[in-house]
Amino acid sequence: MGYFITFEGIEGCGKTTQIRLLAEHLKASGRAVTLTREPGGCAIADKIRAILLDADNRAMLPHAELLLYAAARAQHVGEIVRPALEIGNVVLCDRFTDATIAYQSNGRGIERQTIDTLNNLACGGVRPDLTVLIDCDPVLGLERARRRIDTSSGPREERFELEALAFHQRVREGYLALAGGEPHRFLIVNGGDSIERIADTIARQVDSRMEEQQHAVR
Ligand code: TMP
């Protein structure tokens, strides 16, 4: 089995930049890396992503949203994540099951048990070995996310950026609570630090944890 690392955090925390830098670091040290994201990561899930993030879909109900995330995840895990882990790759995924807990439970208020049931159904036993949480003040994150959306040429994926600040504060607290409950799985980094410093912390931690795992297997 390979090694599964997920990246989490609120909008604009910098995880997409950091996941790319970690992919480069791992490739440079000779690892086979699969870099992917949720929602999306394969053709069917990318179509579901477009529905989920379209700002015109503001009328979407919380349960419909939750089921679409679960559907996208079931396809993505089956088609991309599990096969890549089975051939021994390091899989880096930009958001995963913790996002559903933080956004749909802490953010939207859906009961946790329903989310856990759907996450388990979609993942069929695939779980992250390590989750990097880039913790960030929502005021800073939203400012960065809006700047990115205003300067990008693709479709405006901003349904969540349009949520109130209080929503993003609940999401941030949800992530921190998850990390507090599973300190061994989570690595929390400060999203206010420089890009280089964050990348260096993540690379060192990932190297040492993957080495630990290899020793445990031997
Ligand atoms: P991204 O902007 O990091 O690509 O993520 C897309 C949006 O989807 C982001 O606002 C967080 C949200 N999201 C959820 O609400 N639940 C989930 O399960 C996932 C994976 C993402």
PDB file of C-alpha atoms and ligand atoms in Angstrom:
ATOM      1  CA  MET A   1       0.000   0.000   0.000  1.00  0.00           C
ATOM      2  CA  GLY A   2       1.145   3.570  -0.688  1.00  0.00           C
ATOM      3  CA  TYR A   3       0.789   6.568   1.584  1.00  0.00           C
ATOM      4  CA  PHE A   4      -2.279   8.832   1.622  1.00  0.00           C
ATOM      5  CA  ILE A   5      -1.946  12.528   2.533  1.00  0.00           C
ATOM      6  CA  THR A   6      -4.854  14.973   2.526  1.00  0.00           C
ATOM      7  CA  PHE A   7      -4.696  18.780   2.721  1.00  0.00           C
ATOM      8  CA  GLU A   8      -7.414  20.753   4.469  1.00  0.00           C
ATOM      9  CA  GLY A   9      -8.231  24.319   5.492  1.00  0.00           C
ATOM     10  CA  ILE A  10     -10.636  27.164   4.820  1.00  0.00           C
ATOM     11  CA  GLU A  11     -10.842  29.066   1.526  1.00  0.00           C
ATOM     12  CA  GLY A  12      -7.630  30.896   0.664  1.00  0.00           C
ATOM     13  CA  CYS A  13      -5.494  29.143   3.310  1.00  0.00           C
ATOM     14  CA  GLY A  14      -2.838  28.300   0.704  1.00  0.00           C
ATOM     15  CA  LYS A  15      -3.290  24.519   0.529  1.00  0.00           C
ATOM     16  CA  THR A  16      -3.296  24.315  -3.267  1.00  0.00           C
ATOM     17  CA  THR A  17       0.124  26.026  -3.433  1.00  0.00           C
ATOM     18  CA  GLN A  18       1.459  23.823  -0.647  1.00  0.00           C
ATOM     19  CA  ILE A  19       0.202  20.544  -2.095  1.00  0.00           C
ATOM     20  CA  ARG A  20       1.977  21.351  -5.391  1.00  0.00           C
ATOM     21  CA  LEU A  21       5.215  22.156  -3.568  1.00  0.00           C
ATOM     22  CA  LEU A  22       5.017  18.900  -1.619  1.00  0.00           C
ATOM     23  CA  ALA A  23       4.384  16.969  -4.845  1.00  0.00           C
ATOM     24  CA  GLU A  24       7.544  18.507  -6.355  1.00  0.00           C
ATOM     25  CA  HIS A  25       9.549  17.696  -3.220  1.00  0.00           C
ATOM     26  CA  LEU A  26       8.415  14.063  -3.210  1.00  0.00           C
ATOM     27  CA  LYS A  27       8.984  13.609  -6.948  1.00  0.00           C
ATOM     28  CA  ALA A  28      12.486  15.069  -6.586  1.00  0.00           C
ATOM     29  CA  SER A  29      13.233  12.396  -3.977  1.00  0.00           C
ATOM     30  CA  GLY A  30      12.119   9.677  -6.394  1.00  0.00           C
ATOM     31  CA  ARG A  31       8.597   8.933  -5.151  1.00  0.00           C
ATOM     32  CA  ALA A  32       5.694   8.129  -7.478  1.00  0.00           C
ATOM     33  CA  VAL A  33       3.077  10.769  -6.685  1.00  0.00           C
ATOM     34  CA  THR A  34      -0.614  11.039  -7.563  1.00  0.00           C
ATOM     35  CA  LEU A  35      -1.838  14.606  -7.100  1.00  0.00           C
ATOM     36  CA  THR A  36      -5.600  14.963  -6.985  1.00  0.00           C
ATOM     37  CA  ARG A  37      -8.421  16.977  -5.428  1.00  0.00           C
ATOM     38  CA  GLU A  38     -11.996  16.905  -4.162  1.00  0.00           C
ATOM     39  CA  PRO A  39     -14.611  17.550  -5.228  1.00  0.00           C
ATOM     40  CA  GLY A  40     -13.321  16.291  -8.591  1.00  0.00           C
ATOM     41  CA  GLY A  41     -10.197  14.363  -9.520  1.00  0.00           C
ATOM     42  CA  CYS A  42     -11.786  12.353 -12.366  1.00  0.00           C
ATOM     43  CA  ALA A  43     -14.182  13.130 -15.226  1.00  0.00           C
ATOM     44  CA  ILE A  44     -17.451  12.200 -13.486  1.00  0.00           C
ATOM     45  CA  ALA A  45     -16.516  13.878 -10.193  1.00  0.00           C
ATOM     46  CA  ASP A  46     -15.371  17.003 -12.074  1.00  0.00           C
ATOM     47  CA  LYS A  47     -18.880  17.299 -13.530  1.00  0.00           C
ATOM     48  CA  ILE A  48     -20.313  17.068 -10.005  1.00  0.00           C
ATOM     49  CA  ARG A  49     -17.774  19.728  -8.896  1.00  0.00           C
ATOM     50  CA  ALA A  50     -19.087  22.145 -11.493  1.00  0.00           C
ATOM     51  CA  ILE A  51     -22.624  21.783 -10.075  1.00  0.00           C
ATOM     52  CA  LEU A  52     -21.420  22.125  -6.469  1.00  0.00           C
ATOM     53  CA  LEU A  53     -19.359  25.273  -6.944  1.00  0.00           C
ATOM     54  CA  ASP A  54     -21.543  27.142  -9.438  1.00  0.00           C
ATOM     55  CA  ALA A  55     -22.597  30.408  -7.767  1.00  0.00           C
ATOM     56  CA  ASP A  56     -25.916  30.207  -9.671  1.00  0.00           C
ATOM     57  CA  ASN A  57     -26.822  27.157  -7.551  1.00  0.00           C
ATOM     58  CA  ARG A  58     -27.402  29.142  -4.361  1.00  0.00           C
ATOM     59  CA  ALA A  59     -30.776  27.373  -3.915  1.00  0.00           C
ATOM     60  CA  MET A  60     -29.054  23.999  -3.359  1.00  0.00           C
ATOM     61  CA  LEU A  61     -30.307  22.365  -0.155  1.00  0.00           C
ATOM     62  CA  PRO A  62     -27.771  21.113   2.427  1.00  0.00           C
ATOM     63  CA  HIS A  63     -28.731  17.433   2.011  1.00  0.00           C
ATOM     64  CA  ALA A  64     -28.510  17.662  -1.792  1.00  0.00           C
ATOM     65  CA  GLU A  65     -25.066  19.242  -1.397  1.00  0.00           C
ATOM     66  CA  LEU A  66     -23.935  16.509   1.004  1.00  0.00           C
ATOM     67  CA  LEU A  67     -25.106  13.721  -1.323  1.00  0.00           C
ATOM     68  CA  LEU A  68     -23.295  15.278  -4.292  1.00  0.00           C
ATOM     69  CA  TYR A  69     -20.028  15.451  -2.316  1.00  0.00           C
ATOM     70  CA  ALA A  70     -20.509  11.807  -1.327  1.00  0.00           C
ATOM     71  CA  ALA A  71     -21.233  10.763  -4.926  1.00  0.00           C
ATOM     72  CA  ALA A  72     -18.163  12.594  -6.235  1.00  0.00           C
ATOM     73  CA  ARG A  73     -16.024  10.989  -3.509  1.00  0.00           C
ATOM     74  CA  ALA A  74     -17.264   7.436  -4.171  1.00  0.00           C
ATOM     75  CA  GLN A  75     -16.285   7.771  -7.837  1.00  0.00           C
ATOM     76  CA  HIS A  76     -12.950   9.472  -7.099  1.00  0.00           C
ATOM     77  CA  VAL A  77     -11.862   6.956  -4.442  1.00  0.00           C
ATOM     78  CA  GLY A  78     -12.810   3.989  -6.634  1.00  0.00           C
ATOM     79  CA  GLU A  79     -11.329   5.344  -9.852  1.00  0.00           C
ATOM     80  CA  ILE A  80      -8.234   7.243  -8.672  1.00  0.00           C
ATOM     81  CA  VAL A  81      -7.283   7.076  -4.970  1.00  0.00           C
ATOM     82  CA  ARG A  82      -7.566   3.359  -4.211  1.00  0.00           C
ATOM     83  CA  PRO A  83      -5.843   2.150  -7.437  1.00  0.00           C
ATOM     84  CA  ALA A  84      -2.972   4.624  -6.896  1.00  0.00           C
ATOM     85  CA  LEU A  85      -2.486   3.469  -3.288  1.00  0.00           C
ATOM     86  CA  GLU A  86      -2.604  -0.159  -4.400  1.00  0.00           C
ATOM     87  CA  ILE A  87       0.357   0.347  -6.741  1.00  0.00           C
ATOM     88  CA  GLY A  88       2.304   2.008  -3.920  1.00  0.00           C
ATOM     89  CA  ASN A  89       2.013   5.687  -4.877  1.00  0.00           C
ATOM     90  CA  VAL A  90       1.988   8.601  -2.495  1.00  0.00           C
ATOM     91  CA  VAL A  91      -1.469  10.102  -3.017  1.00  0.00           C
ATOM     92  CA  LEU A  92      -1.857  13.823  -2.276  1.00  0.00           C
ATOM     93  CA  CYS A  93      -5.466  14.966  -2.177  1.00  0.00           C
ATOM     94  CA  ASP A  94      -6.581  18.598  -1.908  1.00  0.00           C
ATOM     95  CA  ARG A  95      -9.530  18.156   0.537  1.00  0.00           C
ATOM     96  CA  PHE A  96     -11.193  14.898   1.570  1.00  0.00           C
ATOM     97  CA  THR A  97     -13.594  13.546   4.235  1.00  0.00           C
ATOM     98  CA  ASP A  98     -12.658  16.121   6.900  1.00  0.00           C
ATOM     99  CA  ALA A  99     -13.926  18.876   4.581  1.00  0.00           C
ATOM    100  CA  THR A 100     -17.369  17.270   4.614  1.00  0.00           C
ATOM    101  CA  ILE A 101     -17.389  17.257   8.419  1.00  0.00           C
ATOM    102  CA  ALA A 102     -16.126  20.852   8.708  1.00  0.00           C
ATOM    103  CA  TYR A 103     -18.300  22.358   5.931  1.00  0.00           C
ATOM    104  CA  GLN A 104     -21.481  20.253   5.950  1.00  0.00           C
ATOM    105  CA  SER A 105     -21.635  19.561   9.717  1.00  0.00           C
ATOM    106  CA  ASN A 106     -19.974  22.541  11.427  1.00  0.00           C
ATOM    107  CA  GLY A 107     -20.813  24.932   8.582  1.00  0.00           C
ATOM    108  CA  ARG A 108     -24.289  23.793   7.503  1.00  0.00           C
ATOM    109  CA  GLY A 109     -25.409  22.067  10.693  1.00  0.00           C
ATOM    110  CA  ILE A 110     -26.070  18.549   9.330  1.00  0.00           C
ATOM    111  CA  GLU A 111     -25.829  15.905  12.064  1.00  0.00           C
ATOM    112  CA  ARG A 112     -22.410  14.273  12.247  1.00  0.00           C
ATOM    113  CA  GLN A 113     -23.667  10.676  12.163  1.00  0.00           C
ATOM    114  CA  THR A 114     -25.209  11.109   8.688  1.00  0.00           C
ATOM    115  CA  ILE A 115     -21.939  12.532   7.384  1.00  0.00           C
ATOM    116  CA  ASP A 116     -19.875   9.731   8.920  1.00  0.00           C
ATOM    117  CA  THR A 117     -22.175   7.132   7.334  1.00  0.00           C
ATOM    118  CA  LEU A 118     -21.816   8.714   3.875  1.00  0.00           C
ATOM    119  CA  ASN A 119     -18.058   9.216   4.231  1.00  0.00           C
ATOM    120  CA  ASN A 120     -17.662   5.528   5.148  1.00  0.00           C
ATOM    121  CA  LEU A 121     -19.834   4.457   2.232  1.00  0.00           C
ATOM    122  CA  ALA A 122     -17.878   6.605  -0.246  1.00  0.00           C
ATOM    123  CA  CYS A 123     -14.413   5.607   1.026  1.00  0.00           C
ATOM    124  CA  GLY A 124     -14.884   1.873   1.617  1.00  0.00           C
ATOM    125  CA  GLY A 125     -12.069   1.789   4.189  1.00  0.00           C
ATOM    126  CA  VAL A 126      -9.645   4.214   2.497  1.00  0.00           C
ATOM    127  CA  ARG A 127      -8.397   6.629   5.176  1.00  0.00           C
ATOM    128  CA  PRO A 128      -5.712   9.335   5.154  1.00  0.00           C
ATOM    129  CA  ASP A 129      -2.421   8.376   6.825  1.00  0.00           C
ATOM    130  CA  LEU A 130      -1.690  12.055   7.373  1.00  0.00           C
ATOM    131  CA  THR A 131      -3.818  15.211   7.125  1.00  0.00           C
ATOM    132  CA  VAL A 132      -2.129  18.594   6.795  1.00  0.00           C
ATOM    133  CA  LEU A 133      -4.402  21.312   8.195  1.00  0.00           C
ATOM    134  CA  ILE A 134      -3.377  24.794   7.100  1.00  0.00           C
ATOM    135  CA  ASP A 135      -4.974  26.913   9.793  1.00  0.00           C
ATOM    136  CA  CYS A 136      -5.844  30.430   8.722  1.00  0.00           C
ATOM    137  CA  ASP A 137      -7.864  33.425   9.889  1.00  0.00           C
ATOM    138  CA  PRO A 138     -11.014  33.541   7.684  1.00  0.00           C
ATOM    139  CA  VAL A 139     -10.594  37.297   7.083  1.00  0.00           C
ATOM    140  CA  LEU A 140      -7.170  36.689   5.510  1.00  0.00           C
ATOM    141  CA  GLY A 141      -8.278  33.516   3.700  1.00  0.00           C
ATOM    142  CA  LEU A 142     -11.383  35.057   2.137  1.00  0.00           C
ATOM    143  CA  GLU A 143      -9.444  38.082   0.965  1.00  0.00           C
ATOM    144  CA  ARG A 144      -6.916  35.801  -0.788  1.00  0.00           C
ATOM    145  CA  ALA A 145      -9.667  33.570  -2.242  1.00  0.00           C
ATOM    146  CA  ARG A 146     -11.590  36.548  -3.668  1.00  0.00           C
ATOM    147  CA  ARG A 147      -8.426  37.932  -5.240  1.00  0.00           C
ATOM    148  CA  ARG A 148      -7.773  34.539  -6.882  1.00  0.00           C
ATOM    149  CA  ILE A 149     -11.341  34.277  -8.232  1.00  0.00           C
ATOM    150  CA  ASP A 150     -11.248  37.852  -9.608  1.00  0.00           C
ATOM    151  CA  THR A 151      -8.017  37.204 -11.502  1.00  0.00           C
ATOM    152  CA  SER A 152      -8.783  33.678 -12.801  1.00  0.00           C
ATOM    153  CA  SER A 153     -10.147  33.163 -16.294  1.00  0.00           C
ATOM    154  CA  GLY A 154     -12.166  29.936 -15.702  1.00  0.00           C
ATOM    155  CA  PRO A 155     -15.739  29.567 -14.347  1.00  0.00           C
ATOM    156  CA  ARG A 156     -16.382  31.506 -11.101  1.00  0.00           C
ATOM    157  CA  GLU A 157     -16.255  28.690  -8.493  1.00  0.00           C
ATOM    158  CA  GLU A 158     -17.371  30.934  -5.655  1.00  0.00           C
ATOM    159  CA  ARG A 159     -20.521  29.475  -4.061  1.00  0.00           C
ATOM    160  CA  PHE A 160     -18.695  28.951  -0.754  1.00  0.00           C
ATOM    161  CA  GLU A 161     -16.697  32.181  -0.882  1.00  0.00           C
ATOM    162  CA  LEU A 162     -20.031  34.010  -0.912  1.00  0.00           C
ATOM    163  CA  GLU A 163     -20.959  32.538   2.506  1.00  0.00           C
ATOM    164  CA  ALA A 164     -20.830  34.857   5.555  1.00  0.00           C
ATOM    165  CA  LEU A 165     -17.690  35.173   7.647  1.00  0.00           C
ATOM    166  CA  ALA A 166     -19.427  33.346  10.539  1.00  0.00           C
ATOM    167  CA  PHE A 167     -19.793  30.252   8.294  1.00  0.00           C
ATOM    168  CA  HIS A 168     -16.048  30.191   7.618  1.00  0.00           C
ATOM    169  CA  GLN A 169     -15.334  30.703  11.306  1.00  0.00           C
ATOM    170  CA  ARG A 170     -17.442  27.625  12.127  1.00  0.00           C
ATOM    171  CA  VAL A 171     -15.600  25.656   9.434  1.00  0.00           C
ATOM    172  CA  ARG A 172     -12.231  26.688  10.885  1.00  0.00           C
ATOM    173  CA  GLU A 173     -13.331  25.676  14.396  1.00  0.00           C
ATOM    174  CA  GLY A 174     -14.627  22.376  13.011  1.00  0.00           C
ATOM    175  CA  TYR A 175     -11.228  21.599  11.490  1.00  0.00           C
ATOM    176  CA  LEU A 176      -9.395  22.502  14.701  1.00  0.00           C
ATOM    177  CA  ALA A 177     -11.732  20.252  16.709  1.00  0.00           C
ATOM    178  CA  LEU A 178     -11.071  17.349  14.327  1.00  0.00           C
ATOM    179  CA  ALA A 179      -7.317  17.893  14.618  1.00  0.00           C
ATOM    180  CA  GLY A 180      -7.574  18.045  18.418  1.00  0.00           C
ATOM    181  CA  GLY A 181      -9.399  14.703  18.445  1.00  0.00           C
ATOM    182  CA  GLU A 182      -6.827  12.934  16.232  1.00  0.00           C
ATOM    183  CA  PRO A 183      -3.468  14.601  16.944  1.00  0.00           C
ATOM    184  CA  HIS A 184      -1.472  11.720  15.482  1.00  0.00           C
ATOM    185  CA  ARG A 185      -3.146  11.922  12.065  1.00  0.00           C
ATOM    186  CA  PHE A 186      -3.108  15.738  11.807  1.00  0.00           C
ATOM    187  CA  LEU A 187      -0.264  18.153  11.219  1.00  0.00           C
ATOM    188  CA  ILE A 188      -1.411  21.748  11.869  1.00  0.00           C
ATOM    189  CA  VAL A 189       0.573  24.525  10.198  1.00  0.00           C
ATOM    190  CA  ASN A 190       0.103  28.279  10.454  1.00  0.00           C
ATOM    191  CA  GLY A 191      -1.284  29.605   7.159  1.00  0.00           C
ATOM    192  CA  GLY A 192      -0.075  33.113   8.068  1.00  0.00           C
ATOM    193  CA  ASP A 193       3.592  32.026   7.759  1.00  0.00           C
ATOM    194  CA  SER A 194       5.574  32.472   4.534  1.00  0.00           C
ATOM    195  CA  ILE A 195       5.055  29.989   1.692  1.00  0.00           C
ATOM    196  CA  GLU A 196       8.674  28.757   2.029  1.00  0.00           C
ATOM    197  CA  ARG A 197       8.464  28.221   5.768  1.00  0.00           C
ATOM    198  CA  ILE A 198       5.182  26.291   5.543  1.00  0.00           C
ATOM    199  CA  ALA A 199       6.529  24.151   2.674  1.00  0.00           C
ATOM    200  CA  ASP A 200       9.665  23.339   4.642  1.00  0.00           C
ATOM    201  CA  THR A 201       7.715  22.298   7.768  1.00  0.00           C
ATOM    202  CA  ILE A 202       5.400  20.077   5.724  1.00  0.00           C
ATOM    203  CA  ALA A 203       8.237  18.444   3.742  1.00  0.00           C
ATOM    204  CA  ARG A 204      10.219  17.611   6.899  1.00  0.00           C
ATOM    205  CA  GLN A 205       7.199  16.162   8.701  1.00  0.00           C
ATOM    206  CA  VAL A 206       6.106  14.126   5.686  1.00  0.00           C
ATOM    207  CA  ASP A 207       9.611  12.687   5.177  1.00  0.00           C
ATOM    208  CA  SER A 208       9.898  11.638   8.799  1.00  0.00           C
ATOM    209  CA  ARG A 209       6.390  10.178   9.011  1.00  0.00           C
ATOM    210  CA  MET A 210       6.810   8.175   5.803  1.00  0.00           C
ATOM    211  CA  GLU A 211      10.103   6.845   7.082  1.00  0.00           C
ATOM    212  CA  GLU A 212       8.419   5.856  10.362  1.00  0.00           C
ATOM    213  CA  GLN A 213       5.781   3.965   8.394  1.00  0.00           C
ATOM    214  CA  GLN A 214       8.423   2.117   6.356  1.00  0.00           C
ATOM    215  CA  HIS A 215      10.190   1.032   9.549  1.00  0.00           C
ATOM    216  CA  ALA A 216       6.875  -0.142  11.015  1.00  0.00           C
ATOM    217  CA  VAL A 217       6.220  -2.284   7.901  1.00  0.00           C
ATOM    218  CA  ARG A 218       9.677  -3.901   7.938  1.00  0.00           C
TER     219      ARG A 218
HETATM  220  P1  TMP B   1     -11.584  24.129  -3.196  1.00  0.00           P
HETATM  221  O1  TMP B   1     -11.968  25.565  -3.330  1.00  0.00           O
HETATM  222  O2  TMP B   1     -10.567  23.875  -2.151  1.00  0.00           O
HETATM  223  O3  TMP B   1     -11.296  23.449  -4.492  1.00  0.00           O
HETATM  224  O4  TMP B   1     -12.864  23.373  -2.579  1.00  0.00           O
HETATM  225  C1  TMP B   1     -14.083  23.474  -3.126  1.00  0.00           C
HETATM  226  C2  TMP B   1     -15.142  23.872  -2.130  1.00  0.00           C
HETATM  227  O5  TMP B   1     -15.892  22.735  -1.729  1.00  0.00           O
HETATM  228  C3  TMP B   1     -14.656  24.530  -0.860  1.00  0.00           C
HETATM  229  O6  TMP B   1     -15.426  25.685  -0.642  1.00  0.00           O
HETATM  230  C4  TMP B   1     -14.964  23.541   0.228  1.00  0.00           C
HETATM  231  C5  TMP B   1     -16.104  22.755  -0.319  1.00  0.00           C
HETATM  232  N1  TMP B   1     -16.200  21.361   0.145  1.00  0.00           N
HETATM  233  C6  TMP B   1     -17.246  21.000   0.981  1.00  0.00           C
HETATM  234  O7  TMP B   1     -18.058  21.823   1.359  1.00  0.00           O
HETATM  235  N2  TMP B   1     -17.348  19.681   1.344  1.00  0.00           N
HETATM  236  C7  TMP B   1     -16.486  18.711   0.922  1.00  0.00           C
HETATM  237  O8  TMP B   1     -16.631  17.537   1.277  1.00  0.00           O
HETATM  238  C8  TMP B   1     -15.395  19.118   0.044  1.00  0.00           C
HETATM  239  C9  TMP B   1     -14.440  18.080  -0.454  1.00  0.00           C
HETATM  240  C10 TMP B   1     -15.295  20.447  -0.316  1.00  0.00           C
END
